[in-house]
PDB file of C-alpha atoms in Angstrom:
ATOM      1  CA  MET A   1      12.491  53.954 170.163  1.00 43.00           C
ATOM      2  CA  THR A   2      16.291  53.780 170.210  1.00 55.00           C
ATOM      3  CA  ASP A   3      18.107  51.530 172.643  1.00 79.00           C
ATOM      4  CA  GLU A   4      20.805  53.270 174.662  1.00 93.00           C
ATOM      5  CA  VAL A   5      24.207  51.867 173.759  1.00 95.00           C
ATOM      6  CA  VAL A   6      26.786  52.149 176.534  1.00 96.00           C
ATOM      7  CA  THR A   7      30.495  51.577 175.942  1.00 97.00           C
ATOM      8  CA  GLU A   8      33.433  50.911 178.230  1.00 96.00           C
ATOM      9  CA  SER A   9      37.091  50.014 177.867  1.00 96.00           C
ATOM     10  CA  VAL A  10      37.706  46.276 178.039  1.00 95.00           C
ATOM     11  CA  GLY A  11      39.717  44.637 180.777  1.00 93.00           C
ATOM     12  CA  ALA A  12      39.994  41.367 182.655  1.00 92.00           C
ATOM     13  CA  SER A  13      36.494  41.776 184.105  1.00 93.00           C
ATOM     14  CA  THR A  14      34.906  42.065 180.642  1.00 94.00           C
ATOM     15  CA  TRP A  15      36.491  38.968 179.075  1.00 95.00           C
ATOM     16  CA  ASN A  16      33.382  36.753 179.294  1.00 95.00           C
ATOM     17  CA  ASP A  17      31.279  39.482 177.692  1.00 95.00           C
ATOM     18  CA  LEU A  18      33.850  39.927 174.945  1.00 95.00           C
ATOM     19  CA  GLN A  19      33.637  36.197 174.210  1.00 93.00           C
ATOM     20  CA  THR A  20      29.877  36.626 173.800  1.00 95.00           C
ATOM     21  CA  VAL A  21      30.430  39.394 171.235  1.00 94.00           C
ATOM     22  CA  PHE A  22      32.927  37.358 169.191  1.00 91.00           C
ATOM     23  CA  GLY A  23      30.794  34.223 169.325  1.00 88.00           C
ATOM     24  CA  THR A  24      31.792  30.830 168.030  1.00 82.00           C
ATOM     25  CA  LYS A  25      31.094  31.161 164.288  1.00 82.00           C
ATOM     26  CA  GLY A  26      32.068  33.517 161.515  1.00 77.00           C
ATOM     27  CA  ASP A  27      35.011  35.833 160.938  1.00 79.00           C
ATOM     28  CA  PRO A  28      35.186  37.422 164.412  1.00 80.00           C
ATOM     29  CA  ALA A  29      35.387  34.006 166.116  1.00 75.00           C
ATOM     30  CA  GLY A  30      38.364  33.100 163.943  1.00 77.00           C
ATOM     31  CA  CYS A  31      40.260  36.373 163.941  1.00 86.00           C
ATOM     32  CA  TRP A  32      39.854  37.690 167.489  1.00 87.00           C
ATOM     33  CA  CYS A  33      41.340  40.946 166.132  1.00 88.00           C
ATOM     34  CA  GLN A  34      44.792  39.466 165.640  1.00 89.00           C
ATOM     35  CA  TRP A  35      45.084  39.883 161.843  1.00 90.00           C
ATOM     36  CA  PHE A  36      46.830  43.246 162.200  1.00 91.00           C
ATOM     37  CA  LYS A  37      48.995  42.067 165.105  1.00 93.00           C
ATOM     38  CA  LEU A  38      50.645  38.974 163.629  1.00 91.00           C
ATOM     39  CA  THR A  39      53.102  38.319 160.839  1.00 87.00           C
ATOM     40  CA  ARG A  40      51.549  36.579 157.853  1.00 88.00           C
ATOM     41  CA  SER A  41      53.297  33.295 158.679  1.00 92.00           C
ATOM     42  CA  ASP A  42      52.168  33.472 162.321  1.00 92.00           C
ATOM     43  CA  TRP A  43      48.629  34.261 161.160  1.00 91.00           C
ATOM     44  CA  ASP A  44      48.619  31.328 158.749  1.00 92.00           C
ATOM     45  CA  ALA A  45      49.840  28.983 161.506  1.00 94.00           C
ATOM     46  CA  ALA A  46      47.408  30.258 164.166  1.00 93.00           C
ATOM     47  CA  THR A  47      44.270  28.375 165.142  1.00 91.00           C
ATOM     48  CA  ARG A  48      41.072  29.983 166.466  1.00 90.00           C
ATOM     49  CA  GLU A  49      42.184  28.939 169.936  1.00 92.00           C
ATOM     50  CA  ASP A  50      45.543  30.678 169.378  1.00 93.00           C
ATOM     51  CA  THR A  51      44.010  33.966 168.274  1.00 91.00           C
ATOM     52  CA  GLN A  52      41.476  33.866 171.102  1.00 91.00           C
ATOM     53  CA  ALA A  53      44.272  33.234 173.627  1.00 93.00           C
ATOM     54  CA  LEU A  54      46.276  36.151 172.210  1.00 92.00           C
ATOM     55  CA  LEU A  55      43.384  38.595 172.619  1.00 93.00           C
ATOM     56  CA  HIS A  56      42.677  37.205 176.087  1.00 94.00           C
ATOM     57  CA  ALA A  57      46.300  37.872 177.099  1.00 94.00           C
ATOM     58  CA  GLN A  58      46.112  41.411 175.660  1.00 94.00           C
ATOM     59  CA  VAL A  59      42.909  42.120 177.585  1.00 94.00           C
ATOM     60  CA  GLU A  60      44.453  40.782 180.809  1.00 93.00           C
ATOM     61  CA  VAL A  61      47.402  43.219 180.664  1.00 91.00           C
ATOM     62  CA  GLY A  62      45.822  46.216 178.992  1.00 87.00           C
ATOM     63  CA  SER A  63      42.798  47.538 177.222  1.00 90.00           C
ATOM     64  CA  PRO A  64      42.975  47.044 173.450  1.00 95.00           C
ATOM     65  CA  GLY A  65      39.500  48.382 172.753  1.00 96.00           C
ATOM     66  CA  VAL A  66      35.952  49.015 173.876  1.00 97.00           C
ATOM     67  CA  ILE A  67      32.860  46.896 174.354  1.00 98.00           C
ATOM     68  CA  ALA A  68      29.266  48.039 173.803  1.00 97.00           C
ATOM     69  CA  ARG A  69      26.177  46.982 175.731  1.00 97.00           C
ATOM     70  CA  ILE A  70      22.438  47.452 175.388  1.00 96.00           C
ATOM     71  CA  ASP A  71      20.551  46.886 178.632  1.00 94.00           C
ATOM     72  CA  GLY A  72      23.644  45.150 180.014  1.00 94.00           C
ATOM     73  CA  GLU A  73      23.861  42.706 177.100  1.00 96.00           C
ATOM     74  CA  PRO A  74      27.267  42.717 175.312  1.00 97.00           C
ATOM     75  CA  VAL A  75      26.566  43.623 171.681  1.00 96.00           C
ATOM     76  CA  GLY A  76      29.755  44.955 170.063  1.00 96.00           C
ATOM     77  CA  TRP A  77      33.471  45.621 170.137  1.00 96.00           C
ATOM     78  CA  ALA A  78      35.907  48.061 168.546  1.00 97.00           C
ATOM     79  CA  ALA A  79      39.673  47.562 168.520  1.00 96.00           C
ATOM     80  CA  VAL A  80      41.676  50.751 169.145  1.00 97.00           C
ATOM     81  CA  GLU A  81      45.342  51.049 170.060  1.00 96.00           C
ATOM     82  CA  PRO A  82      48.404  52.959 168.890  1.00 96.00           C
ATOM     83  CA  PHE A  83      49.402  52.267 165.275  1.00 95.00           C
ATOM     84  CA  SER A  84      52.596  50.614 166.563  1.00 94.00           C
ATOM     85  CA  ALA A  85      50.512  47.902 168.289  1.00 94.00           C
ATOM     86  CA  TYR A  86      49.493  46.657 164.822  1.00 94.00           C
ATOM     87  CA  PRO A  87      52.621  45.597 162.891  1.00 92.00           C
ATOM     88  CA  ALA A  88      50.586  44.486 159.858  1.00 92.00           C
ATOM     89  CA  LEU A  89      49.317  48.046 159.335  1.00 93.00           C
ATOM     90  CA  GLY A  90      52.864  49.124 158.551  1.00 90.00           C
ATOM     91  CA  ARG A  91      53.215  46.368 155.958  1.00 90.00           C
ATOM     92  CA  SER A  92      49.922  46.929 154.161  1.00 90.00           C
ATOM     93  CA  PRO A  93      49.935  49.030 150.973  1.00 90.00           C
ATOM     94  CA  ILE A  94      46.633  50.502 152.200  1.00 90.00           C
ATOM     95  CA  THR A  95      47.773  51.621 155.656  1.00 93.00           C
ATOM     96  CA  ARG A  96      51.570  51.852 155.721  1.00 90.00           C
ATOM     97  CA  ARG A  97      52.956  55.207 156.817  1.00 92.00           C
ATOM     98  CA  GLN A  98      53.747  57.913 154.307  1.00 91.00           C
ATOM     99  CA  GLU A  99      55.710  61.107 154.607  1.00 92.00           C
ATOM    100  CA  GLY A 100      53.852  63.580 156.794  1.00 91.00           C
ATOM    101  CA  ASP A 101      51.807  60.953 158.665  1.00 92.00           C
ATOM    102  CA  PRO A 102      51.741  61.306 162.449  1.00 93.00           C
ATOM    103  CA  GLU A 103      54.367  59.311 164.330  1.00 85.00           C
ATOM    104  CA  ASP A 104      52.064  57.025 166.308  1.00 85.00           C
ATOM    105  CA  ALA A 105      48.421  57.922 165.829  1.00 95.00           C
ATOM    106  CA  TRP A 106      45.909  55.622 167.434  1.00 97.00           C
ATOM    107  CA  ALA A 107      44.133  53.275 165.033  1.00 97.00           C
ATOM    108  CA  VAL A 108      40.554  52.000 165.048  1.00 97.00           C
ATOM    109  CA  THR A 109      41.036  48.767 163.134  1.00 95.00           C
ATOM    110  CA  ARG A 110      37.970  46.634 163.655  1.00 94.00           C
ATOM    111  CA  PHE A 111      34.294  46.684 164.572  1.00 95.00           C
ATOM    112  CA  VAL A 112      32.327  43.613 165.592  1.00 93.00           C
ATOM    113  CA  VAL A 113      28.571  43.954 166.121  1.00 94.00           C
ATOM    114  CA  ARG A 114      26.517  40.890 166.905  1.00 93.00           C
ATOM    115  CA  HIS A 115      24.216  40.169 163.982  1.00 90.00           C
ATOM    116  CA  GLU A 116      20.980  40.601 165.910  1.00 92.00           C
ATOM    117  CA  TYR A 117      22.052  44.080 167.125  1.00 93.00           C
ATOM    118  CA  ARG A 118      23.037  45.606 163.787  1.00 90.00           C
ATOM    119  CA  LYS A 119      21.370  48.784 162.513  1.00 90.00           C
ATOM    120  CA  ARG A 120      20.809  50.014 166.072  1.00 93.00           C
ATOM    121  CA  GLY A 121      23.616  52.576 166.355  1.00 93.00           C
ATOM    122  CA  VAL A 122      26.118  50.202 167.948  1.00 96.00           C
ATOM    123  CA  ALA A 123      29.002  51.018 165.556  1.00 95.00           C
ATOM    124  CA  ARG A 124      28.479  54.768 166.108  1.00 96.00           C
ATOM    125  CA  ALA A 125      28.561  54.280 169.864  1.00 97.00           C
ATOM    126  CA  LEU A 126      31.645  52.078 169.551  1.00 98.00           C
ATOM    127  CA  LEU A 127      33.490  54.722 167.538  1.00 98.00           C
ATOM    128  CA  ALA A 128      32.590  57.399 170.104  1.00 97.00           C
ATOM    129  CA  GLY A 129      33.753  55.046 172.856  1.00 97.00           C
ATOM    130  CA  ALA A 130      36.983  54.327 170.973  1.00 97.00           C
ATOM    131  CA  LEU A 131      37.693  58.063 170.729  1.00 98.00           C
ATOM    132  CA  GLN A 132      37.116  58.489 174.463  1.00 97.00           C
ATOM    133  CA  HIS A 133      39.239  55.409 175.221  1.00 97.00           C
ATOM    134  CA  ALA A 134      42.125  56.776 173.134  1.00 97.00           C
ATOM    135  CA  ARG A 135      41.814  60.297 174.589  1.00 96.00           C
ATOM    136  CA  GLU A 136      41.960  58.934 178.156  1.00 95.00           C
ATOM    137  CA  ARG A 137      45.210  57.174 177.261  1.00 95.00           C
ATOM    138  CA  GLY A 138      46.875  60.284 175.869  1.00 95.00           C
ATOM    139  CA  ALA A 139      46.068  60.008 172.167  1.00 96.00           C
ATOM    140  CA  THR A 140      45.957  63.241 170.216  1.00 96.00           C
ATOM    141  CA  ILE A 141      45.244  61.782 166.766  1.00 97.00           C
ATOM    142  CA  VAL A 142      43.030  58.818 165.863  1.00 98.00           C
ATOM    143  CA  GLU A 143      42.848  57.152 162.453  1.00 97.00           C
ATOM    144  CA  GLY A 144      40.450  54.790 160.761  1.00 97.00           C
ATOM    145  CA  TYR A 145      40.735  52.812 157.526  1.00 96.00           C
ATOM    146  CA  PRO A 146      37.107  52.476 156.446  1.00 96.00           C
ATOM    147  CA  VAL A 147      35.504  51.148 153.306  1.00 93.00           C
ATOM    148  CA  ASP A 148      33.263  53.254 151.092  1.00 93.00           C
ATOM    149  CA  PRO A 149      29.977  51.556 150.189  1.00 90.00           C
ATOM    150  CA  GLY A 150      29.071  54.712 148.261  1.00 88.00           C
ATOM    151  CA  VAL A 151      31.690  53.641 145.711  1.00 89.00           C
ATOM    152  CA  ARG A 152      30.891  49.927 145.903  1.00 85.00           C
ATOM    153  CA  PRO A 153      27.425  49.267 147.364  1.00 84.00           C
ATOM    154  CA  SER A 154      27.918  45.490 147.073  1.00 82.00           C
ATOM    155  CA  LEU A 155      30.365  45.418 150.018  1.00 80.00           C
ATOM    156  CA  THR A 156      29.293  42.622 152.342  1.00 78.00           C
ATOM    157  CA  ALA A 157      28.892  42.987 156.097  1.00 76.00           C
ATOM    158  CA  ALA A 158      32.115  41.004 156.498  1.00 75.00           C
ATOM    159  CA  GLU A 159      33.972  43.518 154.292  1.00 81.00           C
ATOM    160  CA  ARG A 160      32.712  46.415 156.413  1.00 82.00           C
ATOM    161  CA  TYR A 161      34.557  45.404 159.586  1.00 88.00           C
ATOM    162  CA  HIS A 162      36.834  48.441 159.163  1.00 91.00           C
ATOM    163  CA  GLY A 163      33.790  50.701 159.455  1.00 93.00           C
ATOM    164  CA  THR A 164      32.442  52.917 156.691  1.00 94.00           C
ATOM    165  CA  VAL A 165      33.491  56.338 155.439  1.00 95.00           C
ATOM    166  CA  SER A 166      30.144  57.805 156.505  1.00 95.00           C
ATOM    167  CA  LEU A 167      30.518  56.389 160.028  1.00 96.00           C
ATOM    168  CA  PHE A 168      33.906  58.063 160.454  1.00 97.00           C
ATOM    169  CA  ARG A 169      32.842  61.280 158.713  1.00 97.00           C
ATOM    170  CA  ASP A 170      29.851  61.604 161.045  1.00 97.00           C
ATOM    171  CA  ALA A 171      32.276  61.280 163.994  1.00 97.00           C
ATOM    172  CA  GLY A 172      34.372  64.231 162.795  1.00 97.00           C
ATOM    173  CA  PHE A 173      37.060  62.392 160.826  1.00 98.00           C
ATOM    174  CA  ASP A 174      38.440  63.786 157.569  1.00 97.00           C
ATOM    175  CA  VAL A 175      39.710  61.825 154.587  1.00 97.00           C
ATOM    176  CA  VAL A 176      43.475  62.354 154.345  1.00 96.00           C
ATOM    177  CA  ARG A 177      43.995  60.046 151.354  1.00 95.00           C
ATOM    178  CA  ARG A 178      42.376  57.372 149.224  1.00 95.00           C
ATOM    179  CA  PRO A 179      44.721  54.393 148.757  1.00 93.00           C
ATOM    180  CA  SER A 180      42.055  52.690 146.629  1.00 91.00           C
ATOM    181  CA  ALA A 181      38.630  53.506 145.259  1.00 89.00           C
ATOM    182  CA  THR A 182      36.838  51.720 148.085  1.00 91.00           C
ATOM    183  CA  ARG A 183      39.186  52.541 150.990  1.00 93.00           C
ATOM    184  CA  ALA A 184      40.032  55.774 152.788  1.00 95.00           C
ATOM    185  CA  ILE A 185      42.517  56.821 155.434  1.00 96.00           C
ATOM    186  CA  MET A 186      40.597  59.091 157.787  1.00 97.00           C
ATOM    187  CA  ARG A 187      41.961  61.056 160.698  1.00 97.00           C
ATOM    188  CA  ARG A 188      40.697  63.130 163.595  1.00 98.00           C
ATOM    189  CA  THR A 189      42.622  65.325 166.003  1.00 96.00           C
ATOM    190  CA  LEU A 190      41.311  65.025 169.545  1.00 94.00           C
ATOM    191  CA  GLU A 191      40.642  67.998 171.727  1.00 83.00           C
ATOM    192  CA  SER A 192      42.445  67.879 175.067  1.00 66.00           C
TER     193      SER A 192
END
């Protein structure tokens, strides 16, 4: 039997549930999805409390992603905003814009799924929710920057936070380029 995974855009009312998803240990509890939003020096100087406060402020004024629930329990998160909301994407040799890239596609940059809820379809539901979230906010193109475990099966769960090529392919994304053997830039045009 498959649990139904329900997603919704985050906002001020979902903050406590988002804290449950990020937890207090591991990479998510330290990053709070700020890696792509800060300069390297600001990132290096930031504490866990700083990055948590930054995401909290972003959630209070907008909706930088979607949360997933199973039977009301918060189980996952996906970050999705316009490319321009993530300054570090423009600096990365993997994700920086190239000639012919869309002006300001929306970017799915991170998935967090609580350990005990993995392998239950949460990431797939989060990606579908991220597409809906972006569409409702006027996006016409959404990108992802997944890893390819088919090329390197030894990728750890922590290295898969971008999502996987198969996850994005199954959601209708196409590979537009391969900046490295294990990484892909994938894109999907949204229907209106």
